[in-house]
XYZ file of C-alpha atoms in Angstrom:
772
model
C -6.163 -31.736 27.816
C -5.862 -28.077 28.221
C -2.552 -27.061 29.104
C -1.480 -23.249 29.799
C 1.905 -21.776 29.099
C 2.171 -17.867 30.396
C 5.764 -16.904 28.739
C 7.660 -13.769 30.132
C 10.370 -12.687 28.246
C 13.074 -11.457 29.318
C 15.372 -9.815 27.664
C 18.749 -10.631 28.500
C 21.457 -7.972 27.650
C 24.559 -10.687 28.080
C 24.869 -14.281 26.519
C 21.429 -15.723 27.307
C 19.944 -19.299 27.422
C 17.153 -20.495 27.406
C 15.771 -23.768 28.990
C 13.792 -26.738 26.449
C 10.192 -27.669 27.068
C 10.053 -31.174 26.964
C 7.828 -34.147 28.950
C 9.151 -37.276 30.321
C 7.805 -37.921 33.283
C 7.416 -41.071 32.849
C 11.488 -41.798 32.614
C 13.336 -41.520 36.433
C 16.586 -40.580 34.474
C 14.545 -37.199 33.317
C 12.730 -37.284 36.783
C 15.969 -36.670 38.471
C 18.359 -34.683 35.869
C 15.520 -31.689 35.656
C 15.505 -32.178 40.108
C 18.809 -30.841 39.907
C 18.888 -28.171 37.574
C 15.519 -27.106 39.226
C 17.527 -26.998 42.465
C 20.560 -25.234 39.765
C 18.052 -22.424 38.954
C 17.012 -21.997 42.643
C 19.907 -21.212 43.573
C 20.763 -19.077 39.901
C 17.529 -16.664 41.005
C 18.266 -16.639 45.015
C 21.571 -15.331 44.454
C 21.030 -13.133 41.951
C 17.795 -11.860 44.008
C 20.112 -10.966 46.702
C 22.515 -9.503 45.098
C 20.633 -7.403 43.059
C 22.616 -8.063 39.602
C 20.641 -9.349 36.304
C 20.274 -12.883 35.955
C 22.638 -13.638 33.064
C 21.126 -17.385 32.560
C 18.292 -18.964 33.338
C 19.881 -22.909 32.480
C 21.134 -24.575 29.709
C 19.159 -26.859 26.998
C 21.799 -29.672 28.684
C 20.989 -29.227 31.917
C 18.026 -31.295 32.056
C 14.079 -30.324 31.439
C 11.293 -27.488 33.151
C 8.802 -30.163 35.030
C 5.195 -28.256 33.655
C 2.933 -31.112 35.415
C 1.392 -28.808 37.478
C -1.980 -27.328 36.415
C -3.850 -25.188 39.249
C -6.986 -23.551 38.651
C -8.890 -21.551 41.149
C -11.672 -21.724 41.745
C -14.912 -20.244 41.222
C -15.859 -17.707 43.660
C -13.730 -14.950 44.813
C -10.615 -16.163 44.078
C -11.573 -16.200 40.549
C -12.035 -11.758 39.996
C -8.995 -10.110 38.555
C -8.335 -7.796 42.329
C -8.065 -11.307 44.267
C -5.570 -13.041 41.902
C -4.166 -10.266 41.787
C -3.242 -9.721 45.453
C -2.964 -13.452 45.477
C 0.470 -13.282 43.528
C 1.241 -9.889 44.642
C 3.896 -9.117 47.065
C 2.148 -7.075 49.574
C 5.465 -6.164 51.204
C 6.855 -4.532 48.123
C 3.672 -2.925 47.705
C 3.876 -1.510 50.944
C 7.947 -0.555 51.200
C 7.488 1.260 47.339
C 4.599 3.074 48.461
C 6.127 4.267 51.250
C 9.359 5.624 50.255
C 8.926 9.400 48.958
C 8.839 10.408 45.901
C 9.514 14.091 45.984
C 12.267 14.780 43.074
C 11.313 12.403 40.529
C 9.006 12.921 37.144
C 6.277 11.709 36.789
C 7.106 9.584 34.597
C 9.844 7.869 37.114
C 6.527 8.263 40.076
C 4.667 5.816 37.663
C 6.900 3.515 36.629
C 8.078 3.139 40.450
C 3.728 2.336 40.955
C 3.922 -0.216 38.147
C 6.751 -1.692 39.488
C 4.933 -2.006 43.094
C 2.849 -4.446 41.513
C 5.554 -6.199 40.214
C 5.375 -10.136 41.260
C 7.091 -11.160 44.077
C 11.100 -11.634 43.638
C 11.759 -14.974 42.169
C 12.939 -17.281 45.189
C 9.190 -16.171 46.668
C 7.288 -16.184 43.986
C 9.111 -19.339 42.348
C 9.522 -21.741 45.173
C 8.839 -19.548 48.428
C 5.224 -19.080 47.590
C 4.448 -23.004 46.883
C 3.618 -23.639 50.920
C 1.091 -20.368 50.702
C -0.482 -21.431 47.829
C -0.691 -24.944 48.767
C -2.464 -24.294 51.890
C -5.165 -21.224 50.783
C -6.002 -22.939 46.856
C -7.153 -26.680 46.167
C -6.652 -28.465 43.047
C -9.922 -28.563 40.911
C -10.835 -31.181 40.620
C -14.011 -31.579 38.518
C -15.690 -34.850 38.097
C -16.868 -36.720 35.417
C -19.458 -39.258 34.626
C -20.244 -41.466 31.303
C -22.634 -38.925 29.899
C -20.347 -35.996 30.397
C -16.861 -34.825 29.082
C -14.432 -33.994 31.014
C -15.364 -29.887 32.796
C -12.609 -27.974 30.462
C -12.225 -24.832 31.758
C -9.593 -23.076 29.472
C -11.756 -20.402 29.035
C -12.667 -20.084 32.936
C -9.048 -20.642 33.877
C -7.840 -17.936 31.581
C -9.652 -15.898 32.735
C -9.333 -16.629 36.765
C -5.767 -17.086 35.912
C -4.035 -16.216 33.226
C -5.891 -13.009 32.857
C -5.112 -11.395 35.858
C -1.135 -12.565 35.846
C -1.590 -10.854 32.198
C -2.901 -7.783 32.672
C -0.994 -7.806 35.936
C 2.969 -9.059 34.630
C 2.499 -7.512 31.402
C 1.845 -4.217 32.951
C 4.654 -4.508 35.170
C 6.545 -6.116 31.890
C 5.754 -2.668 29.984
C 7.463 -0.189 32.630
C 10.734 -2.808 32.952
C 11.025 -3.304 29.351
C 10.353 -7.015 28.959
C 6.666 -8.260 26.566
C 5.162 -12.012 27.274
C 2.917 -14.229 25.266
C 0.034 -16.846 26.194
C 0.292 -19.737 24.607
C -2.613 -22.272 25.296
C -2.517 -25.382 24.401
C -5.842 -27.513 23.951
C -7.202 -30.634 22.548
C -11.078 -29.908 23.229
C -13.288 -26.795 23.808
C -14.483 -25.230 26.700
C -17.030 -26.232 28.983
C -17.196 -23.799 31.738
C -17.123 -20.440 32.675
C -17.397 -17.769 30.406
C -15.996 -17.907 27.639
C -17.961 -21.953 27.419
C -18.381 -23.795 23.545
C -20.468 -25.930 24.745
C -21.953 -28.222 27.409
C -20.272 -31.056 28.876
C -23.536 -32.672 28.323
C -22.780 -35.632 25.776
C -26.038 -34.942 24.367
C -25.534 -31.334 23.218
C -23.110 -31.883 20.499
C -20.418 -28.664 19.514
C -21.632 -25.990 17.386
C -22.019 -26.064 13.539
C -22.270 -23.302 10.348
C -25.901 -24.129 10.128
C -26.086 -23.986 14.122
C -24.710 -20.521 13.797
C -27.273 -19.294 10.393
C -30.035 -20.265 12.539
C -29.424 -19.193 16.108
C -29.467 -22.271 17.971
C -26.118 -21.639 19.914
C -26.868 -20.985 23.099
C -23.171 -19.826 24.079
C -21.799 -18.758 20.610
C -22.166 -15.111 20.669
C -21.465 -14.130 24.845
C -18.107 -16.341 24.604
C -16.711 -14.105 21.190
C -17.997 -11.125 23.052
C -15.881 -12.242 26.166
C -12.502 -13.091 23.695
C -13.111 -9.487 22.442
C -13.107 -7.984 25.232
C -9.600 -10.364 26.211
C -8.200 -9.467 22.984
C -8.819 -5.432 24.645
C -7.305 -6.250 27.560
C -4.243 -8.732 26.002
C -3.037 -5.585 23.874
C -3.416 -2.988 26.468
C -0.525 -5.428 28.146
C 0.720 -6.031 25.701
C 0.862 -9.856 25.985
C 0.013 -11.954 22.829
C -2.255 -14.860 22.752
C -1.041 -18.419 21.166
C -3.686 -21.083 20.364
C -2.086 -24.465 19.716
C -5.217 -26.979 19.006
C -4.437 -29.857 18.158
C -7.458 -32.800 18.216
C -9.914 -34.372 15.393
C -13.060 -32.585 16.263
C -13.391 -29.097 16.931
C -12.104 -26.526 20.261
C -13.619 -24.034 20.024
C -11.179 -21.280 18.169
C -14.402 -19.515 16.298
C -14.765 -18.006 19.776
C -11.181 -17.961 20.936
C -9.669 -16.919 16.980
C -10.430 -12.736 17.996
C -8.302 -12.808 21.035
C -5.507 -14.602 19.373
C -5.821 -12.065 15.279
C -6.098 -9.219 18.410
C -3.170 -9.605 19.880
C -1.471 -11.196 17.093
C -0.643 -14.450 18.269
C -0.488 -17.580 16.447
C -3.452 -19.939 15.451
C -2.978 -23.619 14.550
C -5.492 -26.557 13.642
C -3.280 -29.651 13.530
C -4.181 -33.376 14.699
C -1.704 -34.463 17.323
C 1.027 -32.766 18.880
C 3.642 -34.443 18.161
C 3.249 -33.581 14.344
C 5.630 -31.717 12.653
C 3.281 -28.684 11.783
C 3.046 -28.452 15.076
C 6.895 -28.664 15.937
C 7.885 -26.531 13.171
C 5.213 -23.470 14.671
C 6.762 -24.188 18.022
C 10.409 -23.653 16.778
C 9.575 -20.905 14.307
C 7.691 -18.341 17.492
C 11.287 -18.802 19.549
C 13.509 -18.096 16.406
C 16.844 -16.053 16.887
C 18.459 -13.193 14.963
C 22.433 -13.190 14.236
C 22.708 -11.628 17.417
C 20.779 -14.248 19.638
C 18.118 -11.486 20.010
C 14.213 -13.225 19.513
C 12.623 -12.527 16.820
C 9.919 -10.656 18.442
C 8.589 -7.557 18.055
C 6.377 -6.112 20.915
C 3.658 -3.536 22.180
C 3.044 -2.077 18.542
C 1.139 0.876 17.937
C 0.683 2.317 14.488
C -0.398 5.864 13.935
C -1.439 7.278 10.554
C -1.755 11.462 9.990
C -3.333 12.554 6.900
C -4.077 16.088 5.431
C -6.928 18.238 5.617
C -8.495 16.465 2.593
C -8.498 13.013 3.970
C -10.222 11.040 6.840
C -9.377 8.213 8.102
C -12.192 5.043 8.087
C -10.334 2.313 9.488
C -8.133 -0.698 9.443
C -8.521 -4.057 8.804
C -5.907 -6.854 10.774
C -4.519 -8.052 13.461
C -4.501 -4.285 15.485
C -7.074 -2.991 17.747
C -8.469 0.365 18.075
C -7.502 3.068 20.597
C -10.749 4.952 19.828
C -8.626 8.603 19.668
C -10.334 11.224 17.815
C -8.960 14.527 16.094
C -10.364 16.004 12.663
C -8.983 13.672 10.928
C -10.844 10.780 11.730
C -13.994 10.301 9.752
C -17.315 9.494 11.288
C -17.500 6.348 9.080
C -16.031 3.700 11.068
C -14.835 0.327 7.987
C -13.472 -2.646 10.554
C -11.536 -1.042 14.238
C -12.491 2.487 13.426
C -12.807 5.470 15.400
C -9.537 6.659 16.004
C -5.915 7.468 14.094
C -4.020 5.163 16.189
C -4.197 1.019 16.721
C -2.249 -1.139 18.815
C -1.397 -4.943 18.613
C 0.589 -7.405 21.226
C 3.317 -8.806 18.534
C 3.848 -8.925 15.311
C 6.058 -10.582 12.792
C 8.319 -9.331 9.298
C 4.498 -10.625 7.292
C 1.753 -8.655 9.446
C -0.371 -6.979 6.736
C -2.524 -3.946 8.025
C -5.201 -2.247 5.345
C -5.916 1.207 5.979
C -9.819 2.951 4.557
C -9.699 6.493 3.720
C -12.825 8.704 2.854
C -12.142 11.689 0.756
C -13.327 14.814 2.470
C -16.273 16.353 1.213
C -16.131 19.187 3.716
C -16.704 22.306 0.986
C -13.266 23.770 2.859
C -11.496 20.738 2.765
C -11.948 19.306 -1.089
C -9.419 18.104 -3.144
C -8.262 20.003 -5.690
C -7.027 18.473 -9.398
C -3.210 18.283 -9.218
C -3.125 19.307 -5.888
C -0.942 16.698 -3.808
C -1.775 14.810 -0.857
C 0.105 12.889 2.005
C -0.348 10.233 4.480
C 2.460 8.694 6.916
C 2.193 6.068 8.907
C 3.973 5.662 12.219
C 5.043 2.303 13.427
C 6.793 2.133 17.662
C 7.400 -1.439 18.658
C 9.974 -2.986 20.683
C 12.043 -5.185 18.736
C 13.924 -8.794 20.490
C 17.123 -7.029 22.101
C 14.274 -4.740 24.224
C 15.283 -1.623 22.519
C 12.620 0.929 21.073
C 12.099 1.609 17.574
C 10.075 3.672 15.169
C 9.353 4.018 11.856
C 7.797 6.117 9.763
C 6.794 6.173 6.427
C 5.044 8.441 4.222
C 3.118 8.462 1.295
C 2.911 11.291 -1.852
C -0.523 11.228 -4.336
C -1.435 14.003 -6.346
C -5.089 14.659 -7.129
C -6.657 13.692 -10.904
C -9.825 13.901 -12.222
C -12.651 11.171 -12.143
C -11.849 9.839 -16.030
C -8.208 10.588 -15.994
C -6.033 7.828 -17.259
C -3.411 7.544 -14.514
C -6.695 5.969 -12.699
C -6.001 3.222 -14.877
C -2.769 2.807 -14.750
C -1.690 3.558 -11.514
C -4.480 0.448 -10.041
C -3.617 -2.650 -8.854
C -5.775 -5.404 -8.921
C -4.057 -8.180 -7.242
C -3.968 -5.664 -3.899
C -7.374 -4.309 -4.980
C -8.767 -8.255 -4.222
C -6.791 -8.576 -1.278
C -8.591 -5.298 0.439
C -12.371 -6.821 -1.123
C -11.926 -9.970 0.433
C -10.851 -8.152 3.987
C -14.394 -6.335 3.597
C -16.206 -8.998 2.308
C -15.164 -11.706 5.305
C -15.839 -8.333 7.960
C -19.093 -8.103 6.241
C -19.538 -12.013 6.381
C -19.363 -11.523 10.490
C -22.363 -9.481 10.725
C -24.669 -10.606 7.295
C -25.600 -13.800 5.398
C -23.521 -15.308 2.859
C -25.308 -14.894 -0.095
C -25.919 -11.281 1.074
C -21.961 -10.525 1.062
C -21.645 -12.261 -2.226
C -24.402 -9.667 -3.672
C -22.412 -6.896 -2.806
C -19.499 -8.353 -4.277
C -21.562 -8.943 -7.596
C -23.085 -5.606 -7.456
C -19.250 -4.105 -6.270
C -18.200 -5.802 -9.860
C -21.093 -4.520 -12.150
C -20.271 -0.910 -11.232
C -16.340 -1.720 -11.528
C -16.608 -2.803 -15.117
C -19.167 -0.664 -16.390
C -16.974 2.970 -15.036
C -14.128 0.909 -15.711
C -14.841 -1.366 -19.366
C -14.593 -0.328 -23.050
C -18.036 -1.309 -25.224
C -20.501 -0.110 -27.277
C -23.635 0.498 -25.634
C -25.937 -2.703 -25.670
C -23.401 -5.017 -27.431
C -21.894 -7.235 -24.508
C -19.586 -9.158 -27.224
C -17.580 -5.636 -27.577
C -16.781 -5.104 -24.063
C -12.910 -4.888 -23.134
C -11.082 -4.121 -19.925
C -7.262 -2.837 -20.032
C -4.341 -4.965 -18.856
C -4.348 -3.457 -15.717
C -7.460 -4.426 -14.929
C -8.538 -7.660 -16.917
C -7.348 -10.362 -13.917
C -9.855 -8.639 -11.427
C -13.163 -10.273 -12.332
C -11.242 -13.959 -12.210
C -9.758 -13.360 -8.885
C -13.281 -12.398 -7.913
C -14.744 -14.939 -8.977
C -12.539 -17.187 -7.213
C -12.922 -15.073 -4.159
C -17.207 -15.869 -4.410
C -15.892 -19.952 -4.201
C -13.456 -19.660 -1.829
C -13.711 -20.810 1.950
C -13.869 -18.124 3.358
C -17.180 -17.404 1.958
C -18.257 -20.964 0.600
C -18.585 -22.320 4.329
C -19.838 -25.826 3.397
C -18.079 -28.418 4.041
C -16.058 -26.496 6.923
C -16.322 -26.355 10.633
C -16.281 -23.250 12.242
C -13.289 -23.499 13.412
C -11.468 -24.169 10.017
C -13.299 -20.636 8.717
C -12.697 -18.846 11.563
C -8.757 -19.343 10.776
C -8.927 -19.233 7.460
C -10.096 -15.859 8.009
C -7.880 -14.788 10.215
C -4.559 -15.787 7.899
C -6.307 -13.989 5.135
C -6.630 -10.539 7.201
C -3.262 -11.041 9.231
C -1.111 -11.824 5.340
C 0.441 -9.544 2.641
C -0.827 -9.411 -0.777
C 1.338 -12.588 -2.631
C -0.047 -14.732 0.153
C -3.840 -13.466 0.020
C -3.716 -13.652 -3.849
C -2.815 -17.721 -3.111
C -5.498 -17.779 -0.653
C -7.710 -16.855 -3.022
C -6.679 -17.947 -6.308
C -4.847 -21.144 -5.742
C -1.794 -22.107 -8.394
C -1.361 -24.873 -10.333
C 2.169 -25.955 -12.127
C 1.987 -28.350 -14.434
C 5.227 -31.166 -14.834
C 5.558 -33.531 -17.565
C 8.205 -34.743 -19.783
C 7.836 -31.882 -22.817
C 10.279 -29.833 -20.513
C 10.259 -27.847 -17.396
C 7.386 -27.152 -15.006
C 4.695 -24.800 -16.283
C 1.908 -22.922 -15.064
C -1.268 -23.939 -16.565
C -5.306 -22.753 -15.419
C -6.888 -23.061 -12.883
C -9.184 -25.332 -14.822
C -10.397 -28.854 -15.021
C -9.673 -29.852 -18.484
C -5.972 -28.834 -16.949
C -6.124 -32.563 -15.502
C -5.005 -35.172 -17.846
C -3.496 -38.146 -16.960
C 0.099 -38.022 -18.900
C 0.734 -35.352 -15.882
C 2.187 -34.325 -12.843
C 0.305 -31.131 -11.548
C 1.499 -29.557 -7.648
C -1.693 -27.020 -6.758
C -0.930 -24.538 -3.991
C -3.626 -22.962 -2.259
C -1.966 -21.676 0.274
C -3.762 -24.010 3.426
C -2.381 -27.136 1.787
C 0.100 -28.262 -1.350
C -1.310 -31.089 -3.597
C 0.676 -33.400 -5.524
C -1.998 -35.065 -8.589
C -0.299 -37.978 -10.438
C -1.995 -38.508 -13.649
C -3.890 -42.212 -13.958
C -0.568 -43.298 -16.235
C 1.733 -41.258 -13.553
C 0.421 -43.358 -11.009
C 0.223 -46.447 -13.100
C 3.896 -46.335 -13.608
C 5.092 -45.377 -9.839
C 2.668 -48.385 -8.472
C 4.879 -50.862 -11.111
C 7.615 -48.630 -10.238
C 9.315 -47.851 -13.195
C 11.099 -44.914 -11.182
C 13.640 -47.523 -9.417
C 14.825 -49.260 -13.004
C 17.683 -47.028 -13.791
C 16.554 -47.181 -17.707
C 13.732 -45.154 -16.662
C 15.976 -42.070 -15.270
C 13.820 -39.506 -16.848
C 10.714 -40.676 -15.123
C 12.431 -40.086 -11.436
C 13.290 -36.958 -12.211
C 9.593 -36.064 -12.801
C 8.246 -37.747 -9.877
C 10.946 -35.932 -7.706
C 11.021 -32.304 -9.393
C 7.327 -31.247 -7.335
C 8.650 -32.764 -4.429
C 11.476 -30.848 -4.178
C 9.517 -27.953 -5.240
C 7.004 -28.301 -2.009
C 10.003 -28.027 0.406
C 10.816 -24.977 -0.639
C 7.365 -23.592 -1.033
C 6.492 -24.138 2.942
C 9.930 -23.626 4.229
C 8.399 -20.138 5.213
C 4.818 -20.657 5.657
C 4.163 -20.499 9.320
C 2.045 -22.629 10.644
C 2.854 -25.074 8.228
C 0.598 -26.224 5.175
C -1.311 -29.439 4.716
C 0.638 -31.531 2.122
C -1.775 -33.978 -0.041
C -0.298 -36.727 -1.947
C -3.273 -38.030 -4.403
C -3.539 -39.543 -7.728
C -6.147 -39.204 -10.519
C -10.057 -40.419 -9.433
C -8.391 -41.276 -6.273
C -10.308 -40.079 -3.060
C -7.676 -37.415 -1.511
C -7.802 -36.026 -5.112
C -11.245 -33.721 -3.971
C -8.650 -31.612 -2.794
C -7.710 -30.709 -5.781
C -11.488 -31.122 -8.209
C -13.172 -28.690 -5.405
C -11.311 -25.550 -6.246
C -10.600 -26.247 -10.199
C -12.979 -24.455 -12.650
C -15.935 -26.644 -13.598
C -15.758 -25.710 -17.091
C -16.949 -29.366 -18.457
C -19.845 -31.051 -16.096
C -22.501 -32.878 -16.424
C -24.375 -30.751 -18.282
C -22.093 -29.269 -21.100
C -20.726 -31.321 -24.386
C -16.601 -32.378 -23.605
C -14.912 -35.621 -25.262
C -13.365 -37.956 -23.287
C -9.737 -36.631 -22.866
C -11.031 -34.232 -19.868
C -12.536 -35.318 -16.214
C -16.347 -34.138 -15.806
C -16.976 -32.058 -12.250
C -20.652 -33.204 -10.948
C -21.566 -29.569 -9.936
C -24.537 -26.979 -10.463
C -21.865 -23.799 -9.786
C -21.459 -21.202 -12.337
C -18.145 -21.933 -14.632
C -15.625 -18.654 -15.164
C -16.500 -18.326 -18.708
C -20.559 -18.050 -18.133
C -19.222 -15.786 -15.213
C -18.204 -13.337 -17.445
C -20.247 -13.583 -20.299
C -23.557 -12.504 -17.355
C -20.500 -9.765 -16.019
C -20.645 -8.342 -19.721
C -24.527 -8.360 -20.379
C -25.210 -6.573 -17.290
C -21.873 -3.945 -17.174
C -22.665 -3.076 -21.149
C -26.941 -4.061 -21.366
C -28.772 -0.656 -20.293
C -32.171 -2.311 -21.117
C -31.222 -5.071 -18.903
C -30.359 -3.040 -16.032
C -33.885 -1.106 -16.338
C -35.286 -5.278 -16.368
C -33.909 -6.163 -13.442
C -34.807 -2.628 -11.346
C -38.382 -3.480 -12.898
C -38.230 -7.285 -11.284
C -36.373 -5.886 -7.936
C -39.233 -3.978 -7.477
C -41.426 -6.781 -7.652
C -39.566 -9.078 -5.320
C -39.547 -5.712 -2.691
C -43.220 -5.961 -3.312
C -43.797 -9.535 -2.660
C -41.528 -9.761 0.016
C -43.632 -6.874 2.163
C -46.634 -8.692 1.928
C -45.299 -12.464 3.271
C -42.862 -10.275 6.271
C -46.837 -8.437 6.737
C -48.964 -12.229 7.055
C -45.661 -13.769 9.165
C -45.985 -10.386 11.527
C -50.382 -10.564 11.817
C -49.542 -14.727 12.230
C -47.035 -14.062 15.179
C -49.356 -11.040 16.294
C -52.836 -13.732 16.674
C -49.933 -16.144 18.016
C -48.893 -13.661 20.722
C -52.994 -12.851 21.786
C -52.981 -16.430 23.324
C -51.522 -17.220 26.609
C -51.568 -19.898 28.514
C -50.497 -21.541 31.880
C -47.793 -23.217 31.939
C -46.882 -26.348 34.026
C -45.560 -24.260 36.849
C -47.945 -21.509 36.439
C -45.873 -19.057 34.687
C -47.523 -17.127 31.735
C -45.688 -17.736 27.932
C -45.363 -14.959 25.708
C -44.121 -14.065 21.765
C -42.104 -11.470 21.126
C -43.314 -9.810 17.984
C -41.311 -8.290 15.887
C -41.078 -4.980 13.451
C -40.380 -6.990 9.930
C -37.334 -6.185 8.026
C -37.211 -2.933 5.847
C -34.818 -3.341 3.248
C -34.866 0.699 3.099
C -31.454 0.215 1.341
C -32.464 -1.804 -1.566
C -35.300 0.665 -2.053
C -33.193 3.334 -1.382
C -31.126 2.529 -4.913
C -33.907 0.461 -6.609
C -36.183 4.274 -6.185
C -33.269 6.091 -7.162
C -32.637 4.348 -10.202
C -36.271 4.880 -12.061
C -36.084 8.751 -10.553
C -33.374 8.478 -12.889
C -34.692 7.610 -15.622
C -37.662 9.775 -15.407
C -39.870 6.841 -13.846
C -42.967 8.398 -11.731
C -42.246 7.049 -8.609
C -46.401 7.996 -7.389
C -46.859 5.042 -9.617
C -45.027 2.166 -6.643
C -45.139 4.752 -3.505
C -47.886 2.473 -2.360
C -45.579 -0.464 -2.391
C -43.234 0.537 0.350
C -44.203 3.194 4.215
C -43.870 5.789 4.137
C -40.622 6.111 6.340
C -38.937 4.409 3.893
C -40.239 6.544 0.691
C -38.899 9.597 2.335
C -35.802 8.048 2.608
C -35.975 8.291 -1.169
C -37.363 11.630 -1.491
C -33.815 12.908 0.306
C -31.270 10.613 -1.497
C -29.516 12.960 -2.510
C -28.784 13.564 2.120
C -29.709 9.916 2.778
C -27.403 8.574 0.186
C -25.486 10.501 -1.888
C -22.878 7.795 -3.555
C -25.630 6.093 -5.496
C -27.011 9.619 -6.231
C -23.797 10.684 -7.627
C -24.302 7.103 -10.013
C -25.718 7.015 -13.706
C -28.813 4.414 -13.552
C -27.514 1.915 -14.755
C -24.751 1.563 -11.813
C -27.617 2.135 -8.963
C -29.419 -1.323 -8.835
C -27.630 -4.380 -6.820
C -28.111 -7.726 -8.862
C -26.447 -11.114 -8.261
C -25.333 -13.038 -10.822
C -26.590 -15.870 -11.092
C -25.299 -18.819 -9.221
C -26.319 -21.690 -12.194
C -27.048 -21.014 -15.663
C -29.943 -23.571 -17.422
C -28.754 -25.633 -20.635
């Protein structure tokens, strides 16, 4: 089942009411009530259109129910073109009348608005009711047959492209000219099986894609569908119209592909099990919530503009925005995320929408910053509020340049914000790279960070210390490496896309909860207290409240669970125990009250099956490989624990000799990798030389591609050895002339690496597990 609802929001200046959307076609009373309401609405619209006055009231919540049972699809062909669909829904007489009127004496803005108005939909009486006969005569309902071996053909993407997308680009352009906003709501319970945004074939022999299929490139539709929805996202922002996806199903529905259109337009994405769940109902009510004046709590046509001084250049932005590709002299050639511009746009935003901007210090001789001088960054936000008015908010930030090792850098460092930004950069890289490469990049940055800001005695890891403003940063990075944003095991592509979408739009506080969840302990000893996110925190005589933003777990210890099953809390003599059970339940209500979508609430007992939601996120300080006492649970895993992670970090950041050894190992690994690639290339060339005729007479030929160069790693390793005084000619034979020549021009190829000390110039990954 897939249903599309196009919502054109008109901000009426007077007492506006809206029609509740429910089902009930089987109830005769509901059908009769709906028919009366439709007749009333039709009469009101005809009168309003004839008089030219604004429609003050479209209906009352008590008037009846709106019929949404009709769902027509354009069949593939000429009607699926945007221009044909545009003409199908456009009143040509309105266009001709508007175009024939004189435009002399009008300003350019008035003339453009007049032309846009000419492309408006037909008047309400004709568009909603009068055009039914013409529509029925020129279009037929697309009956898509299915067999026992095929799933029903869901054309969610093709119907969106042929029906909703033209309506969006068309209606929302008219809405922009008349101060209106728009949302497109998609309610689906299955993946698309036809059209340019297809997710899976209708043949039941083909299963829907998994992460392994995506990694091994066994996905015939994934890349094409993602590109299609990215184009849709740009059209939505140009309109502007927001796309909301409500996917309620026990299986995947293609949210991983649709995510780009939803995220860039600022819409909502909900993954649920059923449309009757409280999660779905709360999210839908939240979208149409109103302020104290009765206006919808929505912001449309949001434009973000950044202005900086000449010593700073703009690299890009990460968040629910689309680049408008407007360049000037403050835009950097280096792009991060949505870059190449100083202006971004999104269709809608909320009071929780958060965007990360990235800047680059100018290297031009006449623009280099001077220590002690000030620089400014100005953020200009324009949007249209629910009452139809346009608002502009200007935020100006002033900072002062300091030298590289100034103590002001340490005192002004915000480690929570830094981690949330690094998380966005990591998931942005994860879209194009393997997860292990992203983790290697995070480890490399963490080692450089610790070496730069840590206090230690050279080659003495036990002396390593970080100041309070930096002390939690390695811990945050440890949990980021283990998070669902990078470790996609046991998650579907739809779930991973949802997790990354939420991280890319939430603020610092919620992002930190997603990366490192919170854990509260409830016991008879006193009020709830926060405890470490560690397996040692699980005890039989306590209740744990675990909050990971996406789901909340109430975990009862073994003794607590036994007492609850024996119903001690119902005995008046055990009031304290009853209060202990009620305390986390009341706190959960407050936690999820302002979160959209509402997180899943899991209640479990120690050693129960649902306890896996908690155990998977805890630090495995006690495993099957460590010595432990009987008072703590054991996690059966080979993952690295936090203590070993920090020990390796201290050793790598402070021990210069270990850095040199890793550089030599890196040289050897690269040498072996190049030999293996050359061997594989020779095998492919041998296969390509053998041609044979197929069954149909066509020739089969293998495509041979060039092996990977690994030039970035080569540059860093050789630059490290060069800084240590190593003779590079000794290793020159192991690399191609192109790679080695790039190393010789290291100052121009990688200035950021050249400026580093030798111990910081090597990429090294902290091991995933340690041998006992």
